[in-house]
PDB file of C-alpha atoms in Angstrom:
ATOM      1  CA  MET A   1     205.632  42.262  37.032  1.00  0.00           C
ATOM      2  CA  GLU A   2     205.673  45.239  34.511  1.00  0.00           C
ATOM      3  CA  GLN A   3     203.699  45.146  31.331  1.00  0.00           C
ATOM      4  CA  ILE A   4     205.829  46.855  27.660  1.00  0.00           C
ATOM      5  CA  GLU A   5     204.672  47.737  25.034  1.00  0.00           C
ATOM      6  CA  CYS A   6     206.543  47.258  21.640  1.00  0.00           C
ATOM      7  CA  ASP A   7     205.567  48.590  18.536  1.00  0.00           C
ATOM      8  CA  GLU A   8     207.278  45.537  16.865  1.00  0.00           C
ATOM      9  CA  MET A   9     205.654  42.750  18.424  1.00  0.00           C
ATOM     10  CA  LYS A  10     201.675  41.899  18.777  1.00  0.00           C
ATOM     11  CA  GLU A  11     201.217  41.277  22.380  1.00  0.00           C
ATOM     12  CA  PRO A  12     202.703  42.805  25.139  1.00  0.00           C
ATOM     13  CA  LEU A  13     205.588  41.173  26.977  1.00  0.00           C
ATOM     14  CA  GLN A  14     205.787  40.379  30.894  1.00  0.00           C
ATOM     15  CA  ARG A  15     209.421  40.882  32.244  1.00  0.00           C
ATOM     16  CA  THR A  16     211.018  41.011  35.815  1.00  0.00           C
ATOM     17  CA  LYS A  17     213.007  43.133  36.534  1.00  0.00           C
ATOM     18  CA  PHE A  18     217.049  42.772  37.938  1.00  0.00           C
ATOM     19  CA  PHE A  19     218.862  45.836  39.568  1.00  0.00           C
ATOM     20  CA  ASN A  20     223.005  45.951  39.380  1.00  0.00           C
ATOM     21  CA  ASN A  21     224.477  45.952  42.552  1.00  0.00           C
ATOM     22  CA  TYR A  22     226.772  48.845  41.575  1.00  0.00           C
ATOM     23  CA  LYS A  23     230.188  47.865  43.959  1.00  0.00           C
ATOM     24  CA  HIS A  24     230.281  44.908  42.498  1.00  0.00           C
ATOM     25  CA  GLN A  25     229.391  44.753  39.209  1.00  0.00           C
ATOM     26  CA  ARG A  26     228.263  41.543  37.792  1.00  0.00           C
ATOM     27  CA  HIS A  27     225.819  40.139  34.718  1.00  0.00           C
ATOM     28  CA  SER A  28     221.412  40.842  35.379  1.00  0.00           C
ATOM     29  CA  GLN A  29     219.478  38.111  34.460  1.00  0.00           C
ATOM     30  CA  ALA A  30     215.707  38.594  33.647  1.00  0.00           C
ATOM     31  CA  TYR A  31     213.469  35.764  32.735  1.00  0.00           C
ATOM     32  CA  GLU A  32     210.716  36.358  29.847  1.00  0.00           C
ATOM     33  CA  GLU A  33     207.896  34.596  29.764  1.00  0.00           C
ATOM     34  CA  LEU A  34     206.370  34.711  25.834  1.00  0.00           C
ATOM     35  CA  LYS A  35     203.411  32.855  24.551  1.00  0.00           C
ATOM     36  CA  LYS A  36     203.711  32.146  20.761  1.00  0.00           C
ATOM     37  CA  HIS A  37     207.070  31.080  19.160  1.00  0.00           C
ATOM     38  CA  ALA A  38     207.096  34.183  16.824  1.00  0.00           C
ATOM     39  CA  ASP A  39     207.258  36.299  19.495  1.00  0.00           C
ATOM     40  CA  VAL A  40     210.005  34.402  20.700  1.00  0.00           C
ATOM     41  CA  PHE A  41     212.424  34.905  17.448  1.00  0.00           C
ATOM     42  CA  GLU A  42     211.119  38.707  17.197  1.00  0.00           C
ATOM     43  CA  PHE A  43     212.463  39.453  21.042  1.00  0.00           C
ATOM     44  CA  ALA A  44     215.828  37.589  20.061  1.00  0.00           C
ATOM     45  CA  GLU A  45     215.779  39.820  16.977  1.00  0.00           C
ATOM     46  CA  LEU A  46     215.265  43.553  19.179  1.00  0.00           C
ATOM     47  CA  LEU A  47     217.370  42.996  22.115  1.00  0.00           C
ATOM     48  CA  ASN A  48     220.047  40.360  21.269  1.00  0.00           C
ATOM     49  CA  ILE A  49     223.640  42.275  21.378  1.00  0.00           C
ATOM     50  CA  HIS A  50     221.789  45.637  22.162  1.00  0.00           C
ATOM     51  CA  LEU A  51     223.803  47.823  23.875  1.00  0.00           C
ATOM     52  CA  PHE A  52     222.483  49.164  27.493  1.00  0.00           C
ATOM     53  CA  VAL A  53     224.504  52.145  28.596  1.00  0.00           C
ATOM     54  CA  ASN A  54     224.168  53.278  32.363  1.00  0.00           C
ATOM     55  CA  GLU A  55     224.020  56.635  34.155  1.00  0.00           C
ATOM     56  CA  LYS A  56     228.174  56.414  34.576  1.00  0.00           C
ATOM     57  CA  GLY A  57     228.630  55.930  31.014  1.00  0.00           C
ATOM     58  CA  ALA A  58     229.429  52.098  31.386  1.00  0.00           C
ATOM     59  CA  GLN A  59     228.289  50.072  28.046  1.00  0.00           C
ATOM     60  CA  PHE A  60     226.501  46.442  28.401  1.00  0.00           C
ATOM     61  CA  LYS A  61     225.729  44.174  25.764  1.00  0.00           C
ATOM     62  CA  ALA A  62     222.269  41.865  26.202  1.00  0.00           C
ATOM     63  CA  VAL A  63     222.319  38.297  25.324  1.00  0.00           C
ATOM     64  CA  VAL A  64     219.371  36.289  24.699  1.00  0.00           C
ATOM     65  CA  GLU A  65     219.068  32.421  25.611  1.00  0.00           C
ATOM     66  CA  TYR A  66     216.704  29.889  25.990  1.00  0.00           C
ATOM     67  CA  ALA A  67     216.190  29.820  29.712  1.00  0.00           C
ATOM     68  CA  PRO A  68     217.482  26.468  31.430  1.00  0.00           C
ATOM     69  CA  SER A  69     214.389  25.950  32.610  1.00  0.00           C
ATOM     70  CA  GLN A  70     211.125  26.067  31.067  1.00  0.00           C
ATOM     71  CA  ARG A  71     208.487  26.495  33.512  1.00  0.00           C
ATOM     72  CA  VAL A  72     206.445  29.555  34.725  1.00  0.00           C
ATOM     73  CA  PRO A  73     205.940  29.994  38.176  1.00  0.00           C
ATOM     74  CA  LYS A  74     202.418  30.716  39.285  1.00  0.00           C
ATOM     75  CA  PRO A  75     201.803  33.865  41.063  1.00  0.00           C
ATOM     76  CA  CYS A  76     200.443  33.183  44.922  1.00  0.00           C
ATOM     77  CA  SER A  77     196.445  33.561  44.750  1.00  0.00           C
ATOM     78  CA  ARG A  78     196.332  33.224  48.518  1.00  0.00           C
ATOM     79  CA  ASN A  79     195.839  36.476  49.980  1.00  0.00           C
ATOM     80  CA  ASP A  80     198.008  37.960  53.353  1.00  0.00           C
ATOM     81  CA  SER A  81     195.115  38.957  55.856  1.00  0.00           C
ATOM     82  CA  ARG A  82     198.094  41.610  57.455  1.00  0.00           C
ATOM     83  CA  GLU A  83     198.603  43.197  54.031  1.00  0.00           C
ATOM     84  CA  GLY A  84     197.447  47.160  54.703  1.00  0.00           C
ATOM     85  CA  THR A  85     197.471  46.362  58.472  1.00  0.00           C
ATOM     86  CA  ILE A  86     200.321  48.560  59.219  1.00  0.00           C
ATOM     87  CA  PHE A  87     198.436  51.688  58.716  1.00  0.00           C
ATOM     88  CA  LYS A  88     196.122  50.719  61.944  1.00  0.00           C
ATOM     89  CA  ASP A  89     199.246  49.716  64.106  1.00  0.00           C
ATOM     90  CA  SER A  90     199.421  52.264  67.280  1.00  0.00           C
ATOM     91  CA  ASP A  91     203.194  51.638  67.024  1.00  0.00           C
ATOM     92  CA  TYR A  92     203.880  53.098  63.380  1.00  0.00           C
ATOM     93  CA  LEU A  93     201.075  55.635  64.237  1.00  0.00           C
ATOM     94  CA  GLU A  94     203.267  56.484  66.981  1.00  0.00           C
ATOM     95  CA  PHE A  95     206.312  56.546  64.993  1.00  0.00           C
ATOM     96  CA  LEU A  96     204.782  58.826  62.356  1.00  0.00           C
ATOM     97  CA  LYS A  97     203.505  61.280  65.021  1.00  0.00           C
ATOM     98  CA  VAL A  98     207.666  61.466  65.998  1.00  0.00           C
ATOM     99  CA  ILE A  99     208.731  61.570  62.287  1.00  0.00           C
ATOM    100  CA  ALA A 100     206.998  64.400  61.883  1.00  0.00           C
ATOM    101  CA  LYS A 101     207.511  66.528  64.638  1.00  0.00           C
ATOM    102  CA  PRO A 102     210.037  69.621  63.604  1.00  0.00           C
ATOM    103  CA  ALA A 103     213.747  68.949  64.121  1.00  0.00           C
ATOM    104  CA  GLU A 104     215.010  70.238  67.827  1.00  0.00           C
ATOM    105  CA  ASN A 105     218.357  72.136  67.304  1.00  0.00           C
ATOM    106  CA  LEU A 106     221.010  72.090  69.260  1.00  0.00           C
ATOM    107  CA  PRO A 107     222.473  75.425  71.251  1.00  0.00           C
ATOM    108  CA  SER A 108     225.613  76.181  68.913  1.00  0.00           C
ATOM    109  CA  SER A 109     228.891  75.450  70.500  1.00  0.00           C
ATOM    110  CA  GLU A 110     229.663  79.009  72.159  1.00  0.00           C
ATOM    111  CA  ILE A 111     226.329  78.963  74.058  1.00  0.00           C
ATOM    112  CA  GLN A 112     227.055  75.233  75.396  1.00  0.00           C
ATOM    113  CA  LEU A 113     230.822  76.345  76.152  1.00  0.00           C
ATOM    114  CA  GLU A 114     229.517  79.148  78.129  1.00  0.00           C
ATOM    115  CA  LYS A 115     227.230  77.255  80.219  1.00  0.00           C
ATOM    116  CA  LYS A 116     230.225  74.229  80.666  1.00  0.00           C
ATOM    117  CA  LYS A 117     231.991  77.468  82.235  1.00  0.00           C
ATOM    118  CA  ALA A 118     229.628  78.804  83.855  1.00  0.00           C
ATOM    119  CA  GLU A 119     229.100  75.122  85.752  1.00  0.00           C
ATOM    120  CA  LEU A 120     232.615  74.690  86.492  1.00  0.00           C
ATOM    121  CA  SER A 121     233.034  77.644  87.818  1.00  0.00           C
ATOM    122  CA  GLY A 122     230.147  77.088  90.570  1.00  0.00           C
ATOM    123  CA  PHE A 123     231.668  73.851  90.497  1.00  0.00           C
ATOM    124  CA  ALA A 124     234.667  75.687  91.971  1.00  0.00           C
ATOM    125  CA  ARG A 125     232.900  78.336  94.328  1.00  0.00           C
ATOM    126  CA  ASN A 126     231.653  74.928  96.640  1.00  0.00           C
ATOM    127  CA  ILE A 127     234.977  73.379  96.582  1.00  0.00           C
ATOM    128  CA  TYR A 128     236.126  76.698  98.088  1.00  0.00           C
ATOM    129  CA  TYR A 129     233.632  77.071 100.237  1.00  0.00           C
ATOM    130  CA  TYR A 130     233.629  73.643 101.725  1.00  0.00           C
ATOM    131  CA  GLU A 131     237.455  73.888 102.222  1.00  0.00           C
ATOM    132  CA  LYS A 132     237.323  76.820 104.195  1.00  0.00           C
ATOM    133  CA  LEU A 133     235.005  75.074 105.951  1.00  0.00           C
ATOM    134  CA  ALA A 134     236.825  72.570 106.347  1.00  0.00           C
ATOM    135  CA  LEU A 135     239.651  74.494 107.450  1.00  0.00           C
ATOM    136  CA  LYS A 136     237.517  76.223 109.625  1.00  0.00           C
ATOM    137  CA  TYR A 137     236.154  73.160 112.333  1.00  0.00           C
ATOM    138  CA  LYS A 138     238.854  71.194 111.656  1.00  0.00           C
ATOM    139  CA  VAL A 139     240.848  70.389 114.864  1.00  0.00           C
ATOM    140  CA  PRO A 140     243.983  71.570 114.871  1.00  0.00           C
ATOM    141  CA  ASN A 141     247.285  69.327 114.982  1.00  0.00           C
ATOM    142  CA  LYS A 142     249.902  69.395 118.367  1.00  0.00           C
ATOM    143  CA  ASN A 143     252.584  68.109 116.214  1.00  0.00           C
ATOM    144  CA  LEU A 144     252.343  70.613 113.729  1.00  0.00           C
ATOM    145  CA  THR A 145     254.991  73.632 113.972  1.00  0.00           C
ATOM    146  CA  SER A 146     252.498  76.254 112.118  1.00  0.00           C
ATOM    147  CA  PRO A 147     250.053  78.262 114.028  1.00  0.00           C
ATOM    148  CA  VAL A 148     246.418  77.451 114.282  1.00  0.00           C
ATOM    149  CA  THR A 149     244.232  81.300 112.828  1.00  0.00           C
ATOM    150  CA  CYS A 150     242.086  82.275 115.095  1.00  0.00           C
ATOM    151  CA  ASP A 151     238.280  82.803 114.399  1.00  0.00           C
ATOM    152  CA  PRO A 152     236.108  85.463 115.557  1.00  0.00           C
ATOM    153  CA  TRP A 153     232.919  83.975 115.391  1.00  0.00           C
ATOM    154  CA  LYS A 154     234.416  80.457 116.698  1.00  0.00           C
ATOM    155  CA  GLN A 155     235.620  83.198 119.894  1.00  0.00           C
ATOM    156  CA  TYR A 156     232.420  84.828 120.135  1.00  0.00           C
ATOM    157  CA  HIS A 157     230.421  81.116 120.588  1.00  0.00           C
ATOM    158  CA  GLN A 158     232.973  80.355 122.914  1.00  0.00           C
ATOM    159  CA  GLN A 159     232.272  83.375 125.185  1.00  0.00           C
ATOM    160  CA  GLU A 160     228.155  82.396 124.860  1.00  0.00           C
ATOM    161  CA  SER A 161     228.695  78.913 125.636  1.00  0.00           C
ATOM    162  CA  ALA A 162     230.605  79.877 128.686  1.00  0.00           C
ATOM    163  CA  LYS A 163     228.577  82.793 129.772  1.00  0.00           C
ATOM    164  CA  LEU A 164     225.298  80.098 129.548  1.00  0.00           C
ATOM    165  CA  ARG A 165     227.493  77.141 131.428  1.00  0.00           C
ATOM    166  CA  GLN A 166     228.100  79.993 134.351  1.00  0.00           C
ATOM    167  CA  GLN A 167     224.530  81.161 134.041  1.00  0.00           C
ATOM    168  CA  ILE A 168     223.189  77.196 134.704  1.00  0.00           C
ATOM    169  CA  GLN A 169     225.817  77.271 137.606  1.00  0.00           C
ATOM    170  CA  MET A 170     224.678  80.499 139.296  1.00  0.00           C
ATOM    171  CA  SER A 171     220.908  79.178 138.990  1.00  0.00           C
ATOM    172  CA  LEU A 172     221.961  75.674 140.421  1.00  0.00           C
ATOM    173  CA  ASN A 173     223.635  78.186 143.572  1.00  0.00           C
ATOM    174  CA  SER A 174     220.977  80.682 144.050  1.00  0.00           C
ATOM    175  CA  ASN A 175     217.662  78.792 142.862  1.00  0.00           C
ATOM    176  CA  MET A 176     215.210  81.661 142.739  1.00  0.00           C
ATOM    177  CA  HIS A 177     217.009  84.689 142.763  1.00  0.00           C
ATOM    178  CA  LEU A 178     218.378  84.936 139.387  1.00  0.00           C
ATOM    179  CA  MET A 179     216.623  82.363 137.448  1.00  0.00           C
ATOM    180  CA  GLY A 180     213.012  82.604 138.993  1.00  0.00           C
ATOM    181  CA  ASP A 181     211.142  79.791 140.291  1.00  0.00           C
ATOM    182  CA  SER A 182     210.423  77.482 136.906  1.00  0.00           C
ATOM    183  CA  LEU A 183     214.150  77.085 136.626  1.00  0.00           C
ATOM    184  CA  SER A 184     214.959  76.874 140.215  1.00  0.00           C
ATOM    185  CA  SER A 185     212.491  73.918 140.385  1.00  0.00           C
ATOM    186  CA  LEU A 186     214.452  72.072 137.639  1.00  0.00           C
ATOM    187  CA  THR A 187     216.347  69.109 138.865  1.00  0.00           C
ATOM    188  CA  VAL A 188     220.564  68.709 137.727  1.00  0.00           C
ATOM    189  CA  LYS A 189     219.788  66.307 134.719  1.00  0.00           C
ATOM    190  CA  GLU A 190     216.906  68.543 133.420  1.00  0.00           C
ATOM    191  CA  LEU A 191     219.316  71.232 133.698  1.00  0.00           C
ATOM    192  CA  LYS A 192     221.991  69.506 131.696  1.00  0.00           C
ATOM    193  CA  GLN A 193     219.381  68.823 128.553  1.00  0.00           C
ATOM    194  CA  LEU A 194     218.752  72.219 128.663  1.00  0.00           C
ATOM    195  CA  GLU A 195     222.196  72.999 128.700  1.00  0.00           C
ATOM    196  CA  ASN A 196     222.872  70.479 125.856  1.00  0.00           C
ATOM    197  CA  ARG A 197     219.851  71.831 123.798  1.00  0.00           C
ATOM    198  CA  LEU A 198     221.267  75.474 123.923  1.00  0.00           C
ATOM    199  CA  GLU A 199     224.603  73.729 122.816  1.00  0.00           C
ATOM    200  CA  ARG A 200     222.672  72.533 119.843  1.00  0.00           C
ATOM    201  CA  GLY A 201     220.940  75.851 119.118  1.00  0.00           C
ATOM    202  CA  ILE A 202     224.289  77.243 119.134  1.00  0.00           C
ATOM    203  CA  THR A 203     225.702  75.482 117.148  1.00  0.00           C
ATOM    204  CA  ARG A 204     222.713  76.133 114.449  1.00  0.00           C
ATOM    205  CA  ILE A 205     223.095  79.467 114.247  1.00  0.00           C
ATOM    206  CA  ARG A 206     226.692  79.373 113.358  1.00  0.00           C
ATOM    207  CA  SER A 207     226.171  77.290 111.081  1.00  0.00           C
ATOM    208  CA  LYS A 208     223.315  79.385 109.136  1.00  0.00           C
ATOM    209  CA  LYS A 209     226.064  82.226 109.732  1.00  0.00           C
ATOM    210  CA  VAL A 210     228.701  80.430 108.052  1.00  0.00           C
ATOM    211  CA  ILE A 211     226.651  79.947 104.975  1.00  0.00           C
ATOM    212  CA  ASN A 212     225.207  83.325 105.190  1.00  0.00           C
TER     213      ASN A 212
END
């Protein structure tokens, strides 16, 4: 409700505002409460067929008529206990903190493109490395007619493994002469376990050299 003071009327006028929908133009209605009959005639003389112009320049004429119902709704006398409590609400206060923070601008499209290219190039290098590693340790197919390329590192490790097997076999034959008392005291099963450990150690060294 707003108080409107008119010079030609003796008492202030109470009215209710109604707003138009600009997408669909319709006539607005306002119900006014007048205390005296003389004010009714003065109000009709002032606003009946009065021309209103909106911001787009469209003109509308006002029509003053009696309301179909003479009853006036009474204002609500009961106070709402929730009124004003939003300013103490934790979620609302957290929301205010979030919108008060400065906006984080995203990097430009050029920077994002360079970053994406760098990621793709790194991904391509990884694919090339894994393909090379897979080809290196791939078991050759006997049905293929194409020759299999030899890897010098693979040949080296095979030679080292053969040397270790030969040394273990010599230790079994010569006992203390080549490998000492501690190795000659081992059983055949323990020597086989030692051979497996040495094989795993060679595999680890070979994998580290390939990665480097």
